[in-house]
Structure formats: structure tokens, C-alpha cells
């Protein structure tokens, strides 16, 4: 309680629990000179008053020229113009660095803005990315369709095959890029092993040719996993998802080492993909401070839902790191830990509906998802994830549709795969709605009443919009 006496030289909270720090941040921060607010005001000013040309000049000199140890800076920055910096996103960035345990964090207008900015500062014509074969659809499309235009080559490998990864690295490789858990399959990548491979290659390289490692941590959020603790250089988060948590705002962040801070700021200034302060503010004031309590409950719900799905004979497979049957169980227990070291398997479940053939599973998945879209109360058909409302989608025809179907199968996705992001509702309601939808799996060809179970009496015929 003594915590909030914000003296000028502040109490940075290092001795306090992480969930406390996500609420109070740096406590006193020079980024914000409104000394008597408990909650920082929404900063909404595209430009800032400069007392003199001298102060203006000073602002331009100081921008993106943070000296070493910028984190202990105690004098307010000279704010000039929103695209360079402003209090709300600067404060959010300080708190995101606390959350990720990184040296710095720089926000962007979306998760994809963060991915492209990271590529922008690390890569140039002729350099190469080695990427895991399965990625979020838009990241796949960025790497596949846009990088080659800048003569940046992307090599796809299965990062669970460490030998193949090692062999895919060339003298031009500058970035090893992957997600863990992978969107949407929830496959895990062993981060410490990837770091070790990069370090072995870097031993003989000059600083300019170094290989960097980056993890998109969006599925886990820093509450469940902090890749930097495993030696990963850069972490990407789509703030839109679990960190914002309420589904109100779009944003992204790159968290990484101190040396990258100025470059990320300069890149953002010139390419322009800034996070609006009106979006930074709710993430700073509601999203990040409530991350721990939301995720603790959402994870409990996810475990209950995953176990119920696993028991259901209309479900073919369930992939969720919190299940005892999870294929990479020991890696999950090693990597996915909350701030107190407790196992934290996340809030996303990937499952496939029964069906003999891929085509049948695909059809059954559409039946389930369409039924939910039309009839369910406790969840809805929508992309995005990690928020307090339960969302369901069919990656094969939606979020990952930029990956051709044959490629999806090669990359470990099942055409009948369904992605479920478990929210804060009562888990019994979520399970009830899923079961009702699953009741309809085998009813594409109804058998004159006999095979029809009781629960379907109330339901209207299923409308089947084509999703792809
Ligand atoms: C949603 C998502 C992104 C992109 O984030 P946006 O904020 O939508 O740009 C990137 N990676 C993963 C894993 C995602 O789920």
C-alpha cells in the first residue's frame, strides 16, 4: 500500500511480484508528468508544445538516441510529435518490457506491424530467414509474398527437427523465426535448442552477420511463457489478443535487447506504423493489469473444455498443452510457466472432429462451427483469440486460408481442425454449447428420426454458408 507514494526518484517495483508490477509499472515514470493522477490520463495530442527552438532542437537530437541504461532515465523526454513518441504508448512499452522481462519494448499499430518492423531492422536485400513450416497465415503471406520482392529469401523447415534446422542455416541467414505454441496446431518448439543452434553459428560470425532468434509469443502471452528467459533475442506479441484481452483494440509489440531500441523507434518513425495512444491506453490501464487474473481463470476453463472434448467420441483428436496426452508434454512443462513458476498451458485448444477422410472431417468441422455461429450463446464464430469471450474458427478456410490446402496438410494442419479460444464464461456453458454442436456432426444425412437425438428437437435446420 505504501507503493503508490510516487516520489520523483520512484520505486521501480523490482522487489514486488510480477502481477503487482503489471498494475503499477514503473510507479514513477518520467514519461508521464501528470503527477497527481492515479490512472494515467488518455493522452490525445498529435503534437506537443515546445517552449523554444532550443528545446525543439534538443527533442530532435535526443529522439532515438537513448544512451546506455535508458531505462533508469529520470528526466521527462521532450515530446515532439505522436509518431515519434507520446506518454501513453511510452508507458505501455515500459510495462510490456517488465511483462516480457526484456530490456526494451516498442509498440506498433498491429501484430503484423511488429513482425514487419522486426524484419525491417534485421534484414536487407540478400539476407535470409529460416522459418518454421507452420505460421500464422498473414506472417506466412508476408514471408512468402512480400519478402522475395526485397530479395529476402525464406527457407521453411520443421523446427522440431533440429538437425534440419541446423542444416537450413546459410551464411546469409539473419533470422530464425517461429511461433510456440504454433498457430493453430499448438505444436511446441524447443526454444533453448534453437538458441543453442544460433549461438553455435554465431561463434564464427562478425556482429553484422549474426543470426537472431525471434518468437511470436501471441498464443502464450508473457503470463504463460517468456521466451527471453530461454535466450531468445526478440519476442513478438499481437497485443490485439491476450494482452488487450477484451477485444477492443489492435496493436503489436517487439520486445528485445537494448541495442535494438533506437533502431525500432527510427523504423517506426519512418514507416509510420504507430500504435494510437487511444489504443495504448486501454491496454495500459485494463489489459496488461488484468492479464494474470484473466489468464489464470481462462486456463482453468481451457483445461475443463479440453478434457471434455477429449472424452467426446465425436472428437478425433485434441491438442492442448495442458492435457496429459499432449504429445510434447515435457516440453510444455519446461517452457510454459507463469510468473510464479506454475504450469501455464494457455487458453487455446485445437481439435479435430471425427471423420474417415480429410474431406469428411473438413465438412464435419464446418457443420460444428456453422452450428455454433447460428445457435450458440456462450461462444461465437470469429477470428482473434485470447480475449474474455470464447471464440471458435476453422483455420483451414479462414485465418490460414492463405496457405494452400495441400500445403496446410504438409505443414501439420488437419482440414478438419477447429481452433477454440477459451474465454471467461462458465466452462460448463462452453462445454454444453460444444456438445450441442457436436450432436450435429453425423446428421448431414439424417436417418428418419431414429438416429436423431433428443437435444436437437429445438434446433432449426443448419444454414451452411460457404467459408472459403
Ligand atoms: C493475430 C496474430 C498475429 C497478428 O496480429 P494482428 O494484431 O492481428 O496484426 C500474429 N501472430 C499470431 C500468432 C496471431 O495470432
Short mmCIF file of C-alpha atoms and ligand atoms in Angstrom, two decimals:
data_model
loop_
_atom_site.label_atom_id
_atom_site.label_comp_id
_atom_site.label_asym_id
_atom_site.label_seq_id
_atom_site.Cartn_x
_atom_site.Cartn_y
_atom_site.Cartn_z
CA UNK A 1 0.00 0.00 0.00
CA UNK A 2 2.94 2.31 0.56
CA UNK A 3 3.69 1.51 -3.01
CA UNK A 4 1.84 4.41 -4.58
CA UNK A 5 3.70 7.26 -2.96
CA UNK A 6 5.32 8.33 -6.18
CA UNK A 7 8.42 10.20 -5.24
CA UNK A 8 10.39 11.69 -8.03
CA UNK A 9 13.02 9.02 -7.98
CA UNK A 10 10.31 6.47 -7.74
CA UNK A 11 10.14 2.88 -6.64
CA UNK A 12 10.62 0.65 -9.58
CA UNK A 13 8.90 -2.33 -8.01
CA UNK A 14 11.70 -4.83 -8.62
CA UNK A 15 11.06 -6.45 -5.28
CA UNK A 16 7.36 -6.93 -5.92
CA UNK A 17 5.51 -9.82 -7.57
CA UNK A 18 5.14 -9.67 -11.30
CA UNK A 19 1.36 -9.33 -11.24
CA UNK A 20 1.70 -6.33 -8.95
CA UNK A 21 4.18 -4.79 -11.36
CA UNK A 22 1.83 -5.28 -14.30
CA UNK A 23 -0.57 -2.97 -12.46
CA UNK A 24 1.83 -0.32 -11.19
CA UNK A 25 4.51 -0.40 -13.88
CA UNK A 26 7.49 1.77 -13.02
CA UNK A 27 5.32 3.57 -10.46
CA UNK A 28 7.01 6.88 -11.14
CA UNK A 29 7.92 7.33 -14.78
CA UNK A 30 9.30 10.45 -16.39
CA UNK A 31 7.24 9.51 -19.45
CA UNK A 32 4.24 10.98 -17.71
CA UNK A 33 4.39 14.34 -15.95
CA UNK A 34 0.85 14.44 -14.57
CA UNK A 35 1.98 13.96 -11.01
CA UNK A 36 -1.36 13.56 -9.26
CA UNK A 37 -3.36 11.09 -11.31
CA UNK A 38 -3.66 7.55 -10.06
CA UNK A 39 -4.62 6.39 -13.54
CA UNK A 40 -2.71 7.99 -16.39
CA UNK A 41 -4.94 10.23 -18.49
CA UNK A 42 -5.67 9.31 -22.09
CA UNK A 43 -3.05 11.19 -24.00
CA UNK A 44 -4.56 12.53 -27.17
CA UNK A 45 -2.34 15.12 -28.76
CA UNK A 46 -0.77 14.67 -32.15
CA UNK A 47 1.76 17.41 -31.48
CA UNK A 48 3.43 18.91 -28.41
CA UNK A 49 4.21 22.46 -27.38
CA UNK A 50 7.89 23.29 -27.46
CA UNK A 51 8.91 26.26 -25.31
CA UNK A 52 11.72 27.36 -27.58
CA UNK A 53 13.59 26.35 -30.71
CA UNK A 54 16.33 25.23 -28.37
CA UNK A 55 14.01 22.75 -26.71
CA UNK A 56 12.69 21.66 -30.10
CA UNK A 57 16.21 21.06 -31.35
CA UNK A 58 17.01 19.14 -28.20
CA UNK A 59 13.99 16.91 -28.76
CA UNK A 60 15.14 16.01 -32.25
CA UNK A 61 18.69 15.33 -31.06
CA UNK A 62 17.52 13.09 -28.23
CA UNK A 63 14.92 11.11 -30.19
CA UNK A 64 16.11 7.55 -30.73
CA UNK A 65 19.49 8.43 -29.27
CA UNK A 66 18.94 6.81 -25.95
CA UNK A 67 22.18 6.45 -24.15
CA UNK A 68 23.00 3.25 -22.34
CA UNK A 69 20.74 2.50 -19.47
CA UNK A 70 17.83 4.49 -20.85
CA UNK A 71 15.60 2.54 -18.52
CA UNK A 72 16.75 4.47 -15.49
CA UNK A 73 16.27 7.80 -17.24
CA UNK A 74 14.63 10.20 -14.82
CA UNK A 75 14.12 13.36 -16.85
CA UNK A 76 10.99 13.66 -18.98
CA UNK A 77 11.60 13.20 -22.67
CA UNK A 78 10.95 16.15 -24.94
CA UNK A 79 7.80 15.07 -26.73
CA UNK A 80 7.56 16.46 -30.26
CA UNK A 81 5.02 14.58 -32.32
CA UNK A 82 2.92 11.46 -31.69
CA UNK A 83 4.66 9.39 -34.38
CA UNK A 84 7.96 9.81 -32.53
CA UNK A 85 6.61 9.15 -29.06
CA UNK A 86 3.94 10.16 -26.54
CA UNK A 87 3.20 9.30 -22.92
CA UNK A 88 0.58 6.52 -23.26
CA UNK A 89 2.49 4.21 -25.54
CA UNK A 90 5.80 5.01 -23.87
CA UNK A 91 4.35 3.94 -20.53
CA UNK A 92 2.81 0.85 -22.08
CA UNK A 93 6.20 -0.03 -23.55
CA UNK A 94 7.88 0.22 -20.15
CA UNK A 95 5.28 -2.13 -18.71
CA UNK A 96 5.47 -4.56 -21.63
CA UNK A 97 9.23 -4.79 -21.10
CA UNK A 98 8.51 -5.68 -17.46
CA UNK A 99 5.98 -8.30 -18.61
CA UNK A 100 8.35 -9.91 -21.13
CA UNK A 101 11.46 -9.44 -18.93
CA UNK A 102 13.11 -7.80 -21.91
CA UNK A 103 15.45 -4.83 -22.00
CA UNK A 104 13.09 -2.81 -24.16
CA UNK A 105 9.76 -2.94 -25.96
CA UNK A 106 8.45 -0.89 -28.89
CA UNK A 107 4.79 -0.92 -29.89
CA UNK A 108 3.28 -0.91 -33.39
CA UNK A 109 -0.14 -0.45 -34.92
CA UNK A 110 -0.79 -4.22 -35.07
CA UNK A 111 0.90 -7.57 -34.52
CA UNK A 112 1.74 -7.70 -38.23
CA UNK A 113 3.21 -4.20 -37.94
CA UNK A 114 5.53 -5.59 -35.24
CA UNK A 115 6.54 -8.60 -37.38
CA UNK A 116 7.37 -6.43 -40.39
CA UNK A 117 9.25 -3.87 -38.27
CA UNK A 118 11.43 -6.60 -36.79
CA UNK A 119 12.20 -7.88 -40.29
CA UNK A 120 12.83 -4.29 -41.35
CA UNK A 121 15.58 -3.65 -38.81
CA UNK A 122 17.27 -7.04 -39.14
CA UNK A 123 17.12 -7.86 -42.85
CA UNK A 124 18.22 -6.34 -46.11
CA UNK A 125 18.46 -7.40 -49.70
CA UNK A 126 20.26 -10.75 -49.89
CA UNK A 127 19.64 -11.84 -46.33
CA UNK A 128 17.67 -14.93 -45.43
CA UNK A 129 15.05 -16.02 -42.92
CA UNK A 130 14.70 -19.58 -41.74
CA UNK A 131 11.10 -20.03 -40.61
CA UNK A 132 9.15 -22.87 -39.06
CA UNK A 133 6.89 -24.52 -41.63
CA UNK A 134 3.65 -23.56 -39.86
CA UNK A 135 2.94 -19.93 -39.02
CA UNK A 136 0.00 -17.59 -38.60
CA UNK A 137 -1.48 -17.06 -42.08
CA UNK A 138 -0.54 -13.39 -42.52
CA UNK A 139 3.04 -13.97 -41.34
CA UNK A 140 3.24 -16.83 -43.84
CA UNK A 141 1.94 -14.49 -46.54
CA UNK A 142 4.38 -11.71 -45.56
CA UNK A 143 7.30 -14.13 -45.82
CA UNK A 144 6.03 -15.89 -48.92
CA UNK A 145 4.73 -12.98 -50.99
CA UNK A 146 6.48 -9.82 -49.87
CA UNK A 147 9.96 -10.74 -48.64
CA UNK A 148 11.10 -12.06 -52.04
CA UNK A 149 10.33 -8.63 -53.53
CA UNK A 150 13.10 -7.24 -51.35
CA UNK A 151 15.31 -10.19 -52.34
CA UNK A 152 14.94 -11.72 -48.92
CA UNK A 153 14.80 -15.47 -49.15
CA UNK A 154 12.75 -17.60 -46.77
CA UNK A 155 13.62 -21.23 -46.10
CA UNK A 156 10.89 -23.30 -44.47
CA UNK A 157 11.85 -26.11 -42.14
CA UNK A 158 10.34 -28.13 -39.38
CA UNK A 159 11.88 -26.61 -36.24
CA UNK A 160 11.08 -29.78 -34.27
CA UNK A 161 13.76 -31.39 -36.44
CA UNK A 162 16.83 -29.65 -35.01
CA UNK A 163 19.22 -31.25 -37.46
CA UNK A 164 17.19 -29.98 -40.41
CA UNK A 165 17.10 -26.53 -38.82
CA UNK A 166 20.86 -26.51 -38.36
CA UNK A 167 21.38 -27.52 -41.99
CA UNK A 168 18.96 -24.91 -43.32
CA UNK A 169 21.14 -22.07 -41.99
CA UNK A 170 23.29 -20.40 -44.64
CA UNK A 171 25.94 -17.66 -44.35
CA UNK A 172 23.17 -15.19 -45.33
CA UNK A 173 20.75 -16.30 -42.60
CA UNK A 174 19.95 -13.44 -40.21
CA UNK A 175 16.74 -14.56 -38.57
CA UNK A 176 15.27 -17.78 -37.17
CA UNK A 177 11.55 -17.15 -36.86
CA UNK A 178 8.83 -19.28 -35.29
CA UNK A 179 5.80 -19.41 -33.00
CA UNK A 180 5.47 -21.58 -29.92
CA UNK A 181 2.79 -22.74 -29.47
CA UNK A 182 2.30 -22.74 -33.22
CA UNK A 183 -0.88 -21.14 -34.57
CA UNK A 184 -3.12 -23.13 -34.96
CA UNK A 185 -1.77 -26.64 -34.25
CA UNK A 186 -0.31 -25.86 -30.79
CA UNK A 187 2.83 -27.77 -31.65
CA UNK A 188 5.72 -26.52 -29.47
CA UNK A 189 9.25 -25.58 -30.49
CA UNK A 190 12.13 -26.18 -28.09
CA UNK A 191 13.37 -22.62 -27.63
CA UNK A 192 16.59 -23.41 -25.74
CA UNK A 193 17.69 -25.77 -28.53
CA UNK A 194 17.00 -23.20 -31.25
CA UNK A 195 19.01 -20.64 -29.26
CA UNK A 196 21.88 -23.09 -28.96
CA UNK A 197 21.95 -23.69 -32.72
CA UNK A 198 22.01 -19.93 -33.37
CA UNK A 199 24.82 -19.47 -30.81
CA UNK A 200 26.93 -22.18 -32.39
CA UNK A 201 26.68 -20.47 -35.76
CA UNK A 202 27.28 -17.04 -34.27
CA UNK A 203 30.58 -18.12 -32.74
CA UNK A 204 32.30 -17.66 -36.08
CA UNK A 205 30.37 -14.65 -37.26
CA UNK A 206 31.06 -10.94 -37.12
CA UNK A 207 28.45 -8.87 -35.26
CA UNK A 208 26.90 -7.62 -38.53
CA UNK A 209 26.29 -11.16 -39.74
CA UNK A 210 24.79 -12.50 -36.56
CA UNK A 211 21.77 -14.75 -36.60
CA UNK A 212 18.90 -13.52 -34.42
CA UNK A 213 16.12 -15.60 -32.96
CA UNK A 214 12.52 -14.41 -32.75
CA UNK A 215 9.42 -16.00 -31.26
CA UNK A 216 5.85 -14.91 -31.85
CA UNK A 217 4.51 -15.43 -28.33
CA UNK A 218 0.92 -14.39 -29.06
CA UNK A 219 -0.70 -17.72 -28.13
CA UNK A 220 1.02 -17.94 -24.75
CA UNK A 221 1.30 -14.25 -23.76
CA UNK A 222 4.08 -13.33 -21.31
CA UNK A 223 1.91 -14.65 -18.49
CA UNK A 224 2.39 -18.23 -19.72
CA UNK A 225 5.84 -18.01 -21.26
CA UNK A 226 8.78 -15.58 -21.56
CA UNK A 227 10.97 -16.62 -24.50
CA UNK A 228 13.69 -14.14 -23.47
CA UNK A 229 14.34 -16.29 -20.39
CA UNK A 230 15.34 -19.10 -22.78
CA UNK A 231 17.82 -16.85 -24.56
CA UNK A 232 15.58 -15.81 -27.48
CA UNK A 233 16.55 -12.35 -28.81
CA UNK A 234 13.17 -10.95 -29.86
CA UNK A 235 9.58 -11.54 -28.85
CA UNK A 236 6.61 -10.52 -30.97
CA UNK A 237 3.16 -10.18 -29.46
CA UNK A 238 -0.06 -9.26 -31.13
CA UNK A 239 -1.44 -7.01 -28.38
CA UNK A 240 -4.84 -7.47 -30.02
CA UNK A 241 -5.13 -10.90 -28.46
CA UNK A 242 -4.49 -11.96 -24.86
CA UNK A 243 -2.70 -8.83 -23.68
CA UNK A 244 -5.50 -6.43 -24.62
CA UNK A 245 -7.82 -9.21 -23.55
CA UNK A 246 -11.18 -7.56 -24.06
CA UNK A 247 -11.25 -7.47 -27.84
CA UNK A 248 -11.40 -3.68 -28.04
CA UNK A 249 -8.09 -2.69 -29.64
CA UNK A 250 -5.50 -3.71 -32.21
CA UNK A 251 -1.77 -3.45 -31.54
CA UNK A 252 1.58 -5.19 -31.60
CA UNK A 253 4.93 -5.10 -29.84
CA UNK A 254 8.53 -6.12 -30.41
CA UNK A 255 10.36 -6.82 -27.14
CA UNK A 256 14.09 -7.28 -27.34
CA UNK A 257 17.60 -6.22 -26.43
CA UNK A 258 18.61 -2.66 -25.64
CA UNK A 259 20.66 -2.25 -28.84
CA UNK A 260 17.52 -2.63 -30.96
CA UNK A 261 15.54 0.11 -29.20
CA UNK A 262 16.74 3.13 -31.16
CA UNK A 263 16.50 1.25 -34.44
CA UNK A 264 12.94 0.16 -33.78
CA UNK A 265 11.98 3.75 -32.90
CA UNK A 266 13.61 5.11 -36.07
CA UNK A 267 11.98 2.43 -38.20
CA UNK A 268 8.58 3.20 -36.69
CA UNK A 269 9.08 6.94 -37.21
CA UNK A 270 9.81 6.48 -40.92
CA UNK A 271 7.49 3.59 -41.82
CA UNK A 272 4.80 5.11 -39.67
CA UNK A 273 3.04 2.11 -38.11
CA UNK A 274 2.48 3.65 -34.68
CA UNK A 275 0.10 2.38 -32.04
CA UNK A 276 -2.53 5.04 -31.45
CA UNK A 277 -2.48 6.39 -27.87
CA UNK A 278 -6.23 5.77 -27.80
CA UNK A 279 -5.44 2.07 -28.21
CA UNK A 280 -2.36 2.10 -25.97
CA UNK A 281 -4.41 3.49 -23.10
CA UNK A 282 -6.92 0.62 -22.58
CA UNK A 283 -4.11 -1.92 -22.92
CA UNK A 284 -2.08 0.01 -20.33
CA UNK A 285 -4.97 0.57 -17.93
CA UNK A 286 -7.18 -2.55 -18.36
CA UNK A 287 -5.45 -5.19 -20.47
CA UNK A 288 -2.00 -5.70 -19.01
CA UNK A 289 -3.00 -5.13 -15.35
CA UNK A 290 -5.69 -7.83 -15.61
CA UNK A 291 -3.66 -10.31 -17.67
CA UNK A 292 -2.72 -12.56 -14.73
CA UNK A 293 -6.20 -12.87 -13.24
CA UNK A 294 -7.88 -13.33 -16.63
CA UNK A 295 -5.45 -15.95 -17.81
CA UNK A 296 -5.45 -17.94 -14.60
CA UNK A 297 -9.22 -18.38 -14.92
CA UNK A 298 -9.28 -18.79 -18.70
CA UNK A 299 -6.67 -21.55 -18.39
CA UNK A 300 -8.76 -23.40 -15.84
CA UNK A 301 -11.67 -23.17 -18.26
CA UNK A 302 -9.49 -24.33 -21.16
CA UNK A 303 -8.38 -27.41 -19.21
CA UNK A 304 -12.00 -28.31 -18.41
CA UNK A 305 -13.08 -27.80 -22.02
CA UNK A 306 -10.12 -29.73 -23.47
CA UNK A 307 -10.78 -32.66 -21.13
CA UNK A 308 -14.47 -32.70 -22.06
CA UNK A 309 -13.62 -32.67 -25.77
CA UNK A 310 -11.14 -35.48 -25.27
CA UNK A 311 -13.83 -37.64 -23.65
CA UNK A 312 -16.28 -36.99 -26.50
CA UNK A 313 -16.32 -39.76 -29.08
CA UNK A 314 -17.29 -37.39 -31.86
CA UNK A 315 -13.93 -35.70 -31.45
CA UNK A 316 -10.97 -37.31 -33.17
CA UNK A 317 -8.07 -35.53 -31.51
CA UNK A 318 -7.46 -32.70 -29.06
CA UNK A 319 -4.26 -30.72 -28.93
CA UNK A 320 -3.83 -28.67 -25.77
CA UNK A 321 -0.53 -28.41 -23.85
CA UNK A 322 -2.37 -28.88 -20.54
CA UNK A 323 -3.61 -32.39 -21.36
CA UNK A 324 -1.69 -35.42 -20.08
CA UNK A 325 -1.97 -36.87 -23.58
CA UNK A 326 -0.28 -33.85 -25.18
CA UNK A 327 2.49 -35.17 -27.42
CA UNK A 328 5.13 -32.67 -26.21
CA UNK A 329 4.07 -32.76 -22.60
CA UNK A 330 7.50 -32.47 -21.04
CA UNK A 331 8.48 -29.56 -23.29
CA UNK A 332 5.21 -27.86 -22.37
CA UNK A 333 6.04 -28.24 -18.68
CA UNK A 334 9.51 -26.86 -19.25
CA UNK A 335 8.57 -23.81 -21.32
CA UNK A 336 5.08 -22.81 -20.30
CA UNK A 337 5.26 -21.41 -16.79
CA UNK A 338 3.55 -18.43 -15.22
CA UNK A 339 5.41 -15.77 -13.27
CA UNK A 340 5.33 -17.93 -10.14
CA UNK A 341 6.66 -20.98 -11.95
CA UNK A 342 3.32 -22.79 -12.16
CA UNK A 343 2.48 -24.76 -15.30
CA UNK A 344 0.60 -22.42 -17.65
CA UNK A 345 -0.59 -24.19 -20.79
CA UNK A 346 -2.50 -21.25 -22.28
CA UNK A 347 -6.08 -20.71 -23.36
CA UNK A 348 -6.19 -22.11 -26.90
CA UNK A 349 -7.41 -25.59 -27.81
CA UNK A 350 -7.11 -27.15 -31.28
CA UNK A 351 -9.27 -30.18 -32.04
CA UNK A 352 -10.44 -32.22 -34.98
CA UNK A 353 -13.88 -33.67 -35.41
CA UNK A 354 -14.24 -37.35 -36.32
CA UNK A 355 -14.43 -38.43 -39.95
CA UNK A 356 -12.85 -41.13 -42.07
CA UNK A 357 -11.42 -38.92 -44.76
CA UNK A 358 -9.92 -35.46 -44.75
CA UNK A 359 -12.86 -34.22 -46.82
CA UNK A 360 -15.35 -35.65 -44.34
CA UNK A 361 -13.50 -34.08 -41.41
CA UNK A 362 -13.47 -30.77 -43.21
CA UNK A 363 -17.24 -31.00 -43.76
CA UNK A 364 -17.86 -32.01 -40.15
CA UNK A 365 -15.73 -29.12 -38.89
CA UNK A 366 -17.81 -26.71 -40.93
CA UNK A 367 -21.01 -28.25 -39.58
CA UNK A 368 -19.85 -27.76 -35.98
CA UNK A 369 -18.59 -24.23 -36.48
CA UNK A 370 -21.63 -23.16 -38.51
CA UNK A 371 -23.96 -24.61 -35.90
CA UNK A 372 -22.16 -22.60 -33.24
CA UNK A 373 -22.28 -19.46 -35.39
CA UNK A 374 -26.01 -19.74 -35.59
CA UNK A 375 -27.12 -21.22 -32.28
CA UNK A 376 -24.56 -20.85 -29.51
CA UNK A 377 -24.85 -18.34 -26.73
CA UNK A 378 -21.54 -18.77 -24.88
CA UNK A 379 -19.24 -18.57 -27.91
CA UNK A 380 -19.22 -17.27 -31.42
CA UNK A 381 -17.58 -17.78 -34.80
CA UNK A 382 -14.85 -15.16 -35.04
CA UNK A 383 -11.12 -14.94 -35.62
CA UNK A 384 -8.82 -13.44 -32.98
CA UNK A 385 -8.11 -15.14 -29.68
CA UNK A 386 -7.11 -14.73 -26.05
CA UNK A 387 -9.98 -12.43 -25.15
CA UNK A 388 -12.56 -12.93 -22.39
CA UNK A 389 -15.20 -14.15 -24.88
CA UNK A 390 -14.89 -17.68 -26.23
CA UNK A 391 -14.21 -17.64 -29.97
CA UNK A 392 -14.20 -20.52 -32.41
CA UNK A 393 -12.98 -20.66 -36.00
CA UNK A 394 -11.93 -23.01 -38.78
CA UNK A 395 -8.29 -22.11 -39.62
CA UNK A 396 -8.24 -24.13 -42.85
CA UNK A 397 -10.75 -21.83 -44.52
CA UNK A 398 -10.17 -18.66 -42.50
CA UNK A 399 -7.04 -17.49 -40.64
CA UNK A 400 -4.73 -19.84 -42.55
CA UNK A 401 -6.50 -19.79 -45.92
CA UNK A 402 -3.52 -18.01 -47.49
CA UNK A 403 -1.74 -21.37 -47.17
CA UNK A 404 -2.95 -23.69 -49.98
CA UNK A 405 -4.78 -26.80 -48.75
CA UNK A 406 -2.08 -29.30 -49.81
CA UNK A 407 0.48 -27.10 -48.06
CA UNK A 408 -1.66 -26.97 -44.91
CA UNK A 409 -1.62 -30.75 -44.71
CA UNK A 410 2.14 -30.87 -45.32
CA UNK A 411 2.59 -28.33 -42.56
CA UNK A 412 0.75 -30.37 -39.98
CA UNK A 413 -2.73 -28.84 -40.17
CA UNK A 414 -5.76 -31.11 -40.45
CA UNK A 415 -8.52 -29.94 -42.84
CA UNK A 416 -10.95 -30.73 -40.02
CA UNK A 417 -9.05 -28.74 -37.40
CA UNK A 418 -11.01 -26.29 -35.24
CA UNK A 419 -9.39 -23.57 -33.13
CA UNK A 420 -11.08 -22.66 -29.90
CA UNK A 421 -10.00 -19.70 -27.78
CA UNK A 422 -11.47 -20.24 -24.35
CA UNK A 423 -12.80 -17.19 -22.52
CA UNK A 424 -14.09 -16.34 -19.06
CA UNK A 425 -17.59 -17.78 -19.34
CA UNK A 426 -18.65 -20.62 -17.07
CA UNK A 427 -16.86 -23.65 -18.57
CA UNK A 428 -19.99 -25.82 -18.24
CA UNK A 429 -21.77 -23.47 -20.63
CA UNK A 430 -18.94 -23.66 -23.15
CA UNK A 431 -18.95 -27.46 -22.95
CA UNK A 432 -22.75 -27.54 -23.30
CA UNK A 433 -22.66 -25.42 -26.44
CA UNK A 434 -19.86 -27.51 -27.95
CA UNK A 435 -21.76 -30.74 -27.27
CA UNK A 436 -24.89 -29.38 -28.88
CA UNK A 437 -22.89 -28.54 -31.98
CA UNK A 438 -21.18 -31.93 -32.00
CA UNK A 439 -24.60 -33.60 -31.86
CA UNK A 440 -24.99 -32.44 -35.44
CA UNK A 441 -21.79 -33.91 -36.80
CA UNK A 442 -23.28 -37.06 -38.24
CA UNK A 443 -26.50 -35.51 -39.29
CA UNK A 444 -25.54 -34.32 -42.71
CA UNK A 445 -27.63 -37.29 -43.94
CA UNK A 446 -30.46 -37.70 -41.41
CA UNK A 447 -31.80 -41.21 -40.82
CA UNK A 448 -35.58 -40.77 -40.39
CA UNK A 449 -35.82 -39.79 -36.81
CA UNK A 450 -34.29 -42.89 -35.16
CA UNK A 451 -30.73 -41.67 -35.12
CA UNK A 452 -31.74 -38.16 -34.15
CA UNK A 453 -31.09 -37.44 -30.51
CA UNK A 454 -33.37 -35.57 -28.22
CA UNK A 455 -31.39 -32.41 -27.85
CA UNK A 456 -31.89 -31.47 -31.49
CA UNK A 457 -35.65 -31.03 -31.14
CA UNK A 458 -35.40 -27.32 -30.60
CA UNK A 459 -32.95 -26.66 -33.36
CA UNK A 460 -33.72 -25.27 -36.76
CA UNK A 461 -32.06 -26.65 -39.91
CA UNK A 462 -28.41 -25.70 -40.11
CA UNK A 463 -27.63 -22.93 -42.56
CA UNK A 464 -24.32 -23.59 -44.23
CA UNK A 465 -22.58 -20.53 -45.58
CA UNK A 466 -19.51 -21.33 -47.60
CA UNK A 467 -16.48 -20.10 -45.68
CA UNK A 468 -13.73 -20.45 -48.21
C1 LIG B 1 -3.23 -12.42 -34.66
C2 LIG B 1 -1.85 -12.89 -34.75
C3 LIG B 1 -0.88 -12.09 -35.36
C4 LIG B 1 -1.19 -10.75 -35.99
O1 LIG B 1 -1.60 -9.80 -35.09
P1 LIG B 1 -2.52 -8.54 -35.52
O2 LIG B 1 -2.59 -7.73 -34.29
O3 LIG B 1 -3.81 -9.10 -35.99
O4 LIG B 1 -1.79 -7.86 -36.64
C5 LIG B 1 0.41 -12.56 -35.40
N1 LIG B 1 0.73 -13.77 -34.88
C6 LIG B 1 -0.17 -14.57 -34.29
C7 LIG B 1 0.25 -15.87 -33.71
C8 LIG B 1 -1.50 -14.15 -34.21
O5 LIG B 1 -2.40 -14.95 -33.64
#
